[in-house]
Short mmCIF file of C-alpha atoms in Angstrom, two decimals:
data_model
loop_
_atom_site.label_atom_id
_atom_site.label_comp_id
_atom_site.label_asym_id
_atom_site.label_seq_id
_atom_site.Cartn_x
_atom_site.Cartn_y
_atom_site.Cartn_z
CA MET A 18 9.74 -15.92 11.85
CA LYS A 19 12.15 -14.86 14.59
CA ARG A 20 15.83 -14.85 13.69
CA SER A 21 16.53 -17.19 16.61
CA ALA A 22 14.62 -19.82 14.63
CA ILE A 23 17.05 -19.75 11.68
CA LYS A 24 18.44 -23.26 11.26
CA ARG A 25 20.59 -23.16 8.12
CA ARG A 26 22.35 -20.90 5.67
CA PRO A 27 22.35 -19.63 2.97
CA LEU A 28 19.01 -18.18 4.05
CA ALA A 29 16.04 -19.58 2.15
CA ASP A 30 13.48 -17.34 0.44
CA THR A 31 10.88 -18.36 3.03
CA VAL A 32 13.20 -17.12 5.77
CA LEU A 33 13.94 -13.83 3.99
CA SER A 34 10.27 -13.02 3.40
CA THR A 35 9.11 -13.88 6.94
CA LEU A 36 11.92 -12.59 9.18
CA GLU A 37 10.30 -10.39 11.82
CA PRO A 38 11.49 -6.91 12.81
CA GLU A 39 12.83 -6.23 16.29
CA ALA A 40 13.13 -3.13 18.46
CA LYS A 41 16.54 -2.40 16.90
CA GLU A 42 17.83 -2.93 13.38
CA TYR A 43 19.80 -6.14 12.94
CA ARG A 44 21.92 -7.92 10.34
CA GLU A 45 21.86 -11.63 9.60
CA SER A 46 24.59 -13.29 7.58
CA TYR A 47 23.16 -14.71 4.38
CA GLY A 48 25.82 -17.41 4.58
CA VAL A 49 28.15 -16.70 1.64
CA ASP A 50 30.03 -13.89 -0.09
CA ARG A 51 30.10 -11.72 3.08
CA LEU A 52 26.49 -10.90 2.25
CA TYR A 53 24.12 -9.74 4.99
CA PHE A 54 20.36 -9.34 5.24
CA VAL A 55 19.27 -6.26 7.22
CA VAL A 56 15.88 -5.91 8.91
CA SER A 57 14.81 -2.52 10.29
CA PRO A 58 12.27 -1.96 13.12
CA SER A 59 9.74 -0.73 10.54
CA GLY A 60 9.94 -4.07 8.73
CA ARG A 61 11.91 -2.77 5.73
CA LYS A 62 14.51 -5.23 4.49
CA ARG A 63 17.67 -4.67 2.47
CA TRP A 64 20.99 -6.21 1.49
CA GLU A 65 24.49 -5.14 2.55
CA VAL A 66 27.89 -6.58 1.78
CA ARG A 67 30.99 -6.29 3.98
CA TYR A 68 34.33 -5.59 2.34
CA LYS A 69 37.80 -4.30 3.14
CA LYS A 70 38.72 -0.90 1.78
CA PRO A 71 41.78 -1.27 -0.47
CA THR A 72 43.17 2.07 0.76
CA ASN A 73 43.41 1.32 4.48
CA GLY A 74 42.31 -2.28 4.96
CA LYS A 75 39.39 -1.29 7.22
CA TRP A 76 36.10 -3.10 7.01
CA ALA A 77 33.16 -1.21 5.47
CA TRP A 78 29.55 -1.80 4.44
CA LEU A 79 27.93 -1.25 1.05
CA GLY A 80 24.18 -1.33 0.40
CA LEU A 81 23.03 -3.56 -2.46
CA GLY A 82 19.34 -2.67 -2.59
CA SER A 83 16.07 -3.38 -0.83
CA TYR A 84 14.27 -6.70 -0.58
CA PRO A 85 12.19 -8.03 -2.32
CA ASP A 86 13.14 -5.68 -5.19
CA VAL A 87 16.58 -7.30 -5.10
CA LYS A 88 16.22 -11.05 -4.70
CA ALA A 89 18.89 -13.28 -3.14
CA LYS A 90 20.33 -14.36 -6.49
CA ALA A 91 20.81 -10.74 -7.64
CA ALA A 92 22.26 -9.73 -4.26
CA ARG A 93 24.81 -12.54 -4.46
CA ALA A 94 25.80 -11.44 -7.95
CA LYS A 95 26.32 -7.88 -6.69
CA ALA A 96 28.36 -9.15 -3.75
CA VAL A 97 30.60 -11.11 -6.12
CA GLU A 98 31.02 -7.97 -8.24
CA VAL A 99 32.07 -6.01 -5.14
CA ALA A 100 34.63 -8.68 -4.24
CA SER A 101 36.01 -8.53 -7.80
CA LEU A 102 36.43 -4.74 -7.59
CA VAL A 103 38.18 -5.00 -4.24
CA ALA A 104 40.49 -7.69 -5.64
CA ASP A 105 41.43 -5.23 -8.39
CA GLY A 106 42.31 -2.62 -5.78
CA LEU A 107 39.16 -0.52 -6.33
CA ASP A 108 36.80 0.79 -3.66
CA PRO A 109 33.24 -0.09 -4.82
CA VAL A 110 31.87 3.04 -3.11
CA GLU A 111 34.16 5.26 -5.16
CA VAL A 112 33.34 3.30 -8.31
CA ARG A 113 29.65 3.81 -7.61
CA ARG A 114 30.17 7.56 -7.17
CA GLY A 115 32.12 7.87 -10.40
CA LYS A 116 30.17 9.32 -13.29
CA PRO A 117 29.63 6.68 -15.99
CA SER A 118 30.34 7.58 -19.58
CA VAL A 119 26.61 7.28 -20.32
CA ARG A 120 24.15 7.73 -17.49
CA THR A 121 20.96 6.11 -18.68
CA PHE A 122 17.42 6.90 -17.59
CA GLY A 123 17.33 3.47 -15.94
CA ILE A 124 20.36 4.28 -13.76
CA VAL A 125 19.01 7.68 -12.73
CA ALA A 126 15.50 6.36 -12.13
CA GLU A 127 16.91 3.72 -9.78
CA GLU A 128 18.93 6.37 -7.89
CA TRP A 129 15.76 8.44 -7.55
CA ARG A 130 13.74 5.42 -6.41
CA GLN A 131 16.32 4.57 -3.74
CA HIS A 132 16.35 8.21 -2.64
CA LYS A 133 12.56 8.10 -2.19
CA GLU A 134 12.82 4.85 -0.26
CA ALA A 135 15.46 6.36 2.05
CA GLN A 136 13.07 9.24 2.74
CA GLY A 137 10.69 6.73 4.29
CA ARG A 138 8.00 6.65 1.60
CA SER A 139 5.34 4.04 2.28
CA GLU A 140 5.73 0.53 0.92
CA ARG A 141 2.52 1.06 -1.00
CA THR A 142 3.98 4.11 -2.80
CA MET A 143 7.24 2.32 -3.52
CA THR A 144 5.34 -0.61 -4.99
CA LYS A 145 3.48 1.75 -7.35
CA ILE A 146 6.75 3.36 -8.44
CA ARG A 147 8.33 -0.06 -9.06
CA SER A 148 5.35 -1.18 -11.13
CA TRP A 149 5.36 2.00 -13.22
CA LEU A 150 9.08 1.78 -13.87
CA ASP A 151 8.96 -1.87 -14.90
CA ASN A 152 5.80 -1.69 -17.01
CA ASP A 153 5.86 1.78 -18.58
CA ALA A 154 9.03 3.83 -18.19
CA LEU A 155 11.98 1.45 -18.44
CA PRO A 156 10.82 -0.45 -21.56
CA ARG A 157 10.80 2.84 -23.51
CA LEU A 158 13.39 5.02 -21.77
CA GLY A 159 15.55 2.69 -19.69
CA GLU A 160 18.53 2.41 -22.06
CA LYS A 161 18.47 6.03 -23.29
CA ASP A 162 21.04 8.59 -22.12
CA ILE A 163 19.20 10.76 -19.58
CA ALA A 164 20.62 13.92 -21.20
CA ALA A 165 19.42 12.87 -24.67
CA ILE A 166 15.80 12.10 -23.83
CA SER A 167 13.45 14.42 -25.68
CA ARG A 168 10.00 15.76 -24.97
CA GLY A 169 8.76 13.44 -27.70
CA ASP A 170 10.12 10.44 -25.77
CA CYS A 171 8.14 11.51 -22.69
CA ILE A 172 5.03 12.08 -24.79
CA GLU A 173 5.38 8.54 -26.16
CA VAL A 174 5.33 7.14 -22.61
CA GLN A 175 2.25 9.20 -21.77
CA ARG A 176 0.39 8.24 -24.95
CA SER A 177 1.07 4.53 -24.46
CA ILE A 178 -0.55 4.66 -21.03
CA GLU A 179 -3.50 6.77 -22.19
CA ASP A 180 -4.11 4.42 -25.13
CA ARG A 181 -4.94 1.59 -22.75
CA GLY A 182 -7.31 3.84 -20.79
CA ALA A 183 -5.16 3.97 -17.62
CA PHE A 184 -5.65 7.68 -16.97
CA ASN A 185 -4.83 7.51 -13.26
CA ILE A 186 -1.51 5.85 -14.07
CA ALA A 187 -0.89 8.45 -16.80
CA GLU A 188 -1.32 11.20 -14.22
CA LYS A 189 1.15 9.52 -11.85
CA SER A 190 3.51 8.92 -14.78
CA ARG A 191 3.68 12.66 -15.52
CA ALA A 192 4.52 13.38 -11.88
CA PHE A 193 7.14 10.62 -11.66
CA LEU A 194 8.84 11.72 -14.89
CA ARG A 195 8.99 15.36 -13.77
CA ARG A 196 10.53 14.38 -10.45
CA ILE A 197 13.09 12.05 -12.00
CA PHE A 198 14.29 14.76 -14.37
CA ASP A 199 14.30 17.35 -11.56
CA PHE A 200 16.45 14.89 -9.60
CA ALA A 201 18.74 14.50 -12.61
CA ILE A 202 19.10 18.27 -13.07
CA ALA A 203 19.94 18.68 -9.36
CA HIS A 204 22.74 16.11 -9.77
CA ASP A 205 24.02 17.72 -12.98
CA TYR A 206 23.11 14.69 -15.08
CA CYS A 207 21.16 16.79 -17.58
CA GLU A 208 20.21 20.42 -18.21
CA ASN A 209 16.49 20.36 -19.05
CA ASN A 210 13.29 18.68 -17.93
CA PRO A 211 11.56 17.28 -21.04
CA ALA A 212 8.65 16.06 -18.90
CA SER A 213 7.49 19.57 -18.03
CA ASN A 214 4.14 20.77 -19.41
CA LEU A 215 2.88 17.25 -20.23
CA ASN A 216 -0.36 18.19 -18.45
CA ASP A 217 -1.08 20.62 -21.28
CA ILE A 218 -1.39 17.80 -23.83
CA ALA A 219 -2.83 15.09 -21.57
CA ALA A 220 -5.88 13.32 -22.97
CA PRO A 221 -8.99 14.15 -20.94
CA ALA A 222 -10.02 11.30 -18.69
CA PRO A 223 -13.61 10.09 -19.01
CA LYS A 224 -16.00 11.69 -16.58
CA SER A 225 -15.89 9.70 -13.40
CA LYS A 226 -18.90 7.56 -12.63
CA PRO A 227 -19.93 6.31 -9.20
CA ARG A 228 -18.28 3.00 -8.45
CA PRO A 229 -20.67 0.05 -8.80
CA HIS A 230 -22.44 -0.25 -5.47
CA LEU A 231 -25.63 -1.62 -3.95
CA PHE A 232 -28.63 -0.09 -2.24
CA GLU A 233 -30.26 -1.42 0.89
CA ASP A 234 -32.85 -3.60 -0.82
CA GLU A 235 -30.08 -5.33 -2.79
CA LEU A 236 -27.89 -6.09 0.20
CA PRO A 237 -29.56 -9.22 1.71
CA ASP A 238 -28.94 -11.43 -1.34
CA PHE A 239 -25.45 -9.99 -1.80
CA LEU A 240 -24.43 -10.56 1.82
CA ARG A 241 -25.66 -14.14 1.77
CA ALA A 242 -23.82 -14.80 -1.50
CA LEU A 243 -20.64 -13.25 -0.12
CA ARG A 244 -20.81 -15.50 2.93
CA LEU A 245 -20.81 -18.57 0.65
CA THR A 246 -18.15 -17.46 -1.85
CA GLY A 247 -15.19 -19.76 -2.36
CA SER A 248 -12.52 -17.08 -2.07
CA ARG A 249 -9.59 -17.58 0.29
CA HIS A 250 -10.36 -16.96 3.95
CA SER A 251 -8.07 -13.91 4.21
CA THR A 252 -9.45 -12.37 1.00
CA ARG A 253 -13.02 -12.95 2.11
CA THR A 254 -12.22 -11.37 5.49
CA ALA A 255 -10.69 -8.35 3.73
CA ALA A 256 -13.88 -7.98 1.67
CA TRP A 257 -16.01 -8.03 4.82
CA MET A 258 -13.63 -5.55 6.47
CA VAL A 259 -14.26 -3.10 3.62
CA LEU A 260 -18.01 -3.52 4.17
CA TRP A 261 -17.91 -3.21 7.98
CA THR A 262 -15.62 -0.15 8.09
CA ALA A 263 -16.34 1.70 4.79
CA SER A 264 -12.55 2.03 4.44
CA ARG A 265 -10.70 2.30 1.16
CA PRO A 266 -9.78 -1.17 -0.15
CA GLY A 267 -6.12 -0.15 -0.39
CA MET A 268 -6.07 0.76 3.29
CA VAL A 269 -7.58 -2.59 4.22
CA ARG A 270 -5.15 -4.55 2.05
CA TRP A 271 -2.15 -2.88 3.74
CA MET A 272 -3.54 -3.15 7.29
CA GLU A 273 -0.78 -4.06 9.79
CA TRP A 274 -1.17 -5.98 13.03
CA SER A 275 0.78 -3.23 14.82
CA GLU A 276 -1.91 -0.69 13.85
CA LEU A 277 -4.64 -2.55 15.74
CA ASP A 278 -5.51 -1.67 19.32
CA GLY A 279 -8.56 -3.52 20.57
CA ASP A 280 -11.52 -2.22 18.58
CA LEU A 281 -9.54 0.66 17.05
CA TRP A 282 -7.45 0.68 13.89
CA HIS A 283 -4.91 3.52 13.79
CA ILE A 284 -3.79 4.26 10.22
CA PRO A 285 -0.62 6.43 10.04
CA ALA A 286 -0.64 9.63 8.01
CA GLU A 287 1.80 8.37 5.37
CA LYS A 288 -0.70 5.72 4.31
CA MET A 289 -3.65 8.07 3.99
CA LYS A 290 -4.70 9.83 0.79
CA MET A 291 -4.87 13.21 2.61
CA ARG A 292 -1.68 12.49 4.60
CA ARG A 293 -3.56 12.76 7.91
CA GLY A 294 -3.59 9.99 10.49
CA HIS A 295 -6.98 8.30 10.74
CA THR A 296 -8.58 6.09 13.40
CA VAL A 297 -11.24 3.58 12.40
CA PRO A 298 -13.53 2.05 15.04
CA LEU A 299 -13.98 -1.67 14.43
CA PRO A 300 -17.36 -3.25 15.10
CA ARG A 301 -17.53 -6.51 17.04
CA GLN A 302 -17.88 -8.53 13.82
CA ALA A 303 -14.62 -7.11 12.46
CA VAL A 304 -12.70 -7.75 15.69
CA GLU A 305 -13.89 -11.36 15.76
CA ALA A 306 -12.98 -11.89 12.09
CA LEU A 307 -9.47 -10.53 12.69
CA GLU A 308 -8.98 -12.89 15.60
CA GLU A 309 -10.02 -15.78 13.36
CA ILE A 310 -7.25 -15.12 10.85
CA ARG A 311 -4.58 -14.15 13.41
CA PRO A 312 -3.32 -17.76 13.68
CA LYS A 313 -2.72 -17.73 9.90
CA THR A 314 -1.14 -14.30 9.34
CA GLY A 315 -0.29 -13.06 12.85
CA ARG A 316 3.40 -13.89 12.35
CA PHE A 317 3.55 -11.52 9.38
CA ARG A 318 3.64 -7.73 9.38
CA TYR A 319 0.46 -7.42 7.33
CA VAL A 320 -2.95 -8.74 8.33
CA PHE A 321 -3.87 -9.74 4.78
CA ALA A 322 -0.49 -11.15 3.79
CA GLY A 323 0.13 -12.15 0.17
CA ASP A 324 2.23 -15.00 -1.14
CA GLY A 325 5.42 -12.97 -0.68
CA ALA A 326 6.63 -13.49 -4.26
CA LYS A 327 5.87 -10.00 -5.59
CA LEU A 328 3.60 -8.30 -3.10
CA PRO A 329 3.54 -8.68 0.69
CA VAL A 330 -0.26 -8.28 0.76
CA ILE A 331 -3.21 -9.60 -1.22
CA SER A 332 -3.43 -8.17 -4.73
CA ASP A 333 -5.13 -4.94 -5.72
CA ALA A 334 -7.86 -6.91 -7.49
CA ALA A 335 -8.44 -9.53 -4.78
CA ILE A 336 -11.38 -7.85 -3.04
CA ASN A 337 -13.20 -7.08 -6.28
CA ARG A 338 -12.62 -10.66 -7.47
CA CYS A 339 -14.18 -11.86 -4.24
CA PHE A 340 -17.31 -9.83 -5.02
CA ASP A 341 -17.20 -11.12 -8.61
CA ARG A 342 -17.15 -14.73 -7.38
CA ALA A 343 -20.22 -13.98 -5.29
CA GLY A 344 -22.00 -13.16 -8.56
CA TYR A 345 -21.78 -9.37 -8.38
CA LYS A 346 -19.28 -8.53 -11.09
CA GLY A 347 -20.02 -5.03 -12.37
CA LYS A 348 -22.56 -4.54 -9.59
CA MET A 349 -20.37 -4.14 -6.50
CA THR A 350 -16.73 -3.19 -5.88
CA GLY A 351 -14.53 -2.62 -2.87
CA HIS A 352 -14.67 1.13 -3.30
CA GLY A 353 -18.39 0.89 -4.02
CA ALA A 354 -18.85 -0.41 -0.47
CA ARG A 355 -18.05 3.13 0.69
CA HIS A 356 -20.87 4.48 -1.47
CA THR A 357 -23.21 1.83 -0.05
CA ALA A 358 -22.30 2.67 3.56
CA LYS A 359 -22.56 6.42 3.02
CA THR A 360 -25.95 6.08 1.33
CA LEU A 361 -27.48 3.72 3.88
CA LEU A 362 -26.21 5.63 6.92
CA SER A 363 -27.33 8.97 5.49
CA GLU A 364 -30.78 7.69 4.53
CA HIS A 365 -31.32 6.44 8.08
CA GLY A 366 -30.34 9.81 9.56
CA TRP A 367 -26.82 9.43 10.89
CA PRO A 368 -25.09 12.87 11.11
CA LEU A 369 -23.11 14.09 8.12
CA ALA A 370 -20.03 14.93 10.23
CA TRP A 371 -19.81 11.37 11.55
CA THR A 372 -20.22 9.66 8.17
CA GLU A 373 -17.73 12.00 6.49
CA MET A 374 -15.16 11.39 9.21
CA GLN A 375 -15.66 7.62 8.91
CA LEU A 376 -14.87 7.88 5.20
CA ALA A 377 -11.83 10.07 6.03
CA HIS A 378 -13.20 12.97 4.02
CA LYS A 379 -11.73 16.30 5.05
CA PRO A 380 -14.28 19.09 5.65
CA GLN A 381 -14.00 22.00 3.22
CA GLY A 382 -13.00 25.59 3.92
CA LEU A 383 -12.70 26.92 7.46
CA GLU A 384 -14.48 23.86 8.81
CA GLY A 385 -11.63 21.71 7.53
CA THR A 386 -9.04 24.08 9.01
CA TYR A 387 -10.47 24.44 12.52
CA ASN A 388 -12.59 21.37 13.15
CA GLN A 389 -10.23 18.61 14.33
CA ALA A 390 -12.94 16.45 15.93
CA SER A 391 -12.65 12.73 15.20
CA TYR A 392 -16.01 11.64 16.75
CA ILE A 393 -14.54 8.30 17.85
CA LYS A 394 -17.21 7.58 20.47
CA HIS A 395 -20.03 8.48 18.07
CA ARG A 396 -18.52 6.62 15.13
CA ARG A 397 -18.00 3.54 17.28
CA GLU A 398 -21.75 3.46 17.97
CA MET A 399 -22.60 4.24 14.35
CA MET A 400 -20.41 1.53 12.81
CA GLN A 401 -21.55 -1.10 15.31
CA TRP A 402 -25.11 -0.16 14.38
CA TYR A 403 -24.16 -0.48 10.70
CA ALA A 404 -22.48 -3.88 11.10
CA ASP A 405 -25.45 -5.16 13.10
CA TYR A 406 -27.82 -3.78 10.46
CA LEU A 407 -25.94 -5.61 7.70
CA GLN A 408 -26.09 -8.80 9.74
CA ALA A 409 -29.83 -8.37 10.24
CA LEU A 410 -30.32 -7.83 6.50
CA GLU A 411 -28.33 -10.99 5.79
CA GLU A 412 -30.23 -13.10 8.31
CA GLY A 413 -33.64 -11.60 7.58
CA MET A 414 -34.81 -8.24 8.89
CA THR A 415 -38.12 -8.21 10.80
CA SER A 416 -40.33 -5.24 11.64
CA ASP A 417 -39.37 -5.59 15.33
CA MET A 418 -35.70 -5.41 14.34
CA GLN A 419 -36.40 -2.30 12.27
CA GLN A 420 -37.96 -0.60 15.28
CA ALA A 421 -35.04 -1.65 17.50
CA PHE A 422 -32.55 -0.13 15.05
CA LYS A 423 -34.55 3.10 14.94
CA ARG A 424 -34.44 3.31 18.76
CA ARG A 425 -30.69 2.72 18.76
CA LEU A 426 -30.27 5.49 16.20
CA ARG A 427 -32.37 7.95 18.23
CA ASP A 428 -30.46 7.12 21.41
CA ALA A 429 -27.10 7.62 19.68
CA VAL A 430 -27.96 10.85 17.86
CA GLY A 431 -30.07 12.35 20.63
#
C-alpha cells in the first residue's frame, strides 16, 4: 500500500508488510516510543529510533534491525531499551560499540549478518543465512564465547547437517562459518578460525542424479493434470512459468514486477547463480498469465507474493507441491522442467547456443570469455515455439500441427 493510505497508528502488521517503496527513502512514524519504519527505494525495510544524545542534547538516529527479521513487538522493546539508556545518561550508540565482557557467537553472527545486508546482498541470500543461523548454527553455538569455540564445535554443526542428508546446506554452512570467524578475527574478537579446513573432513555427497523430469510422450497427460490441480492460482501460475521459460524455480519465485518489461524479464546479476544479469523472453502464454494475477499481487514487490509472515514469496517447496498435487510426485519437479525443456528443444533441432543461453548456462573456456551474445530475438522465437508446442500437446497434437511446428523450426533456424 502507499503511505498516503495509512489511516491509524501504531502501524499494523498488514501495513508494515505491504508499504510500497518510493523513488526516495522515507520514514514513517510507527506511532509510539519515537520508533520509525524506514522503506528504501529497493523495497528493503528496517527500524530506526530517534533519541537525544545525553552529551549535547542533539537528536540522533539508531538502527534497530531489518524487517521482517525484527517484528514490531521486538522493535518496540528495543526502542524502550534505548529510552532507558538515555534516561540513565548513556548514549546507546556508545553502549553498542563497547566490547561486552563475553562476545557470544550469536552476537558476532548477527553483526556479520547485518554487515552482509548493508553490502546489498540479495533478499534471497539473506533469507538463506537467517534460516541457517536459526536452524543450525545458533542452537549449538549461539551462547558460546566466540573466542572459546573449538574446531570440534564446528565439526558438530557440520555433522548434524550431514546426518540429515542436507549436503548442500552443509557446504553453505562451512562457508558461512569461515566467514563469520574471519569477520571476528578482523574485529579482534578472536585469534583463530576453527572453521578452516572443514572441507577436508566433509562427508561425500551422494552422486547427483538428474532431477525427476518428463519426456515428450509423457507431457500431454501431465499438462492436462496440471491445468486441473487445486493449487492456489499464484502457485499454479509459478509452476507454469517454470515450464514456459525453463528458468530456475528460485528465480521464478523471486520474480519482481519491476523486472518485467513487456515480453522480457530482466533478472539482475545479484540474483543469478553465475552473478551475470540474464534476460528471459516470455512467450504469449506467460505474459497473459502474469496479467491475470496482476490484480492480486500487483501491489506487492514480488509477483508470486507469499503470506508475508516469514517469507515475502511463495515457499521453496510450493512449485514441487503443485506438481505433486497433479499426481506427479517423484516424477516431475520445478528444476526437472529445465531438463524437460532442454531435452525436447534439443531433440527437435534447436541450436545448442540458444538453449544453453535460455538456461543461463555459461559457455566454457574461451567461448565463455569472448562470446557475449544473448540471442534474444532467436530465443524469443524458440520459447514461443516451445510454449505453443506444450499447448498443442495438452490439447491434442495432430499430424498437421507437427508439420506446422517443423516449418516454424526451419524458418527460425534457417
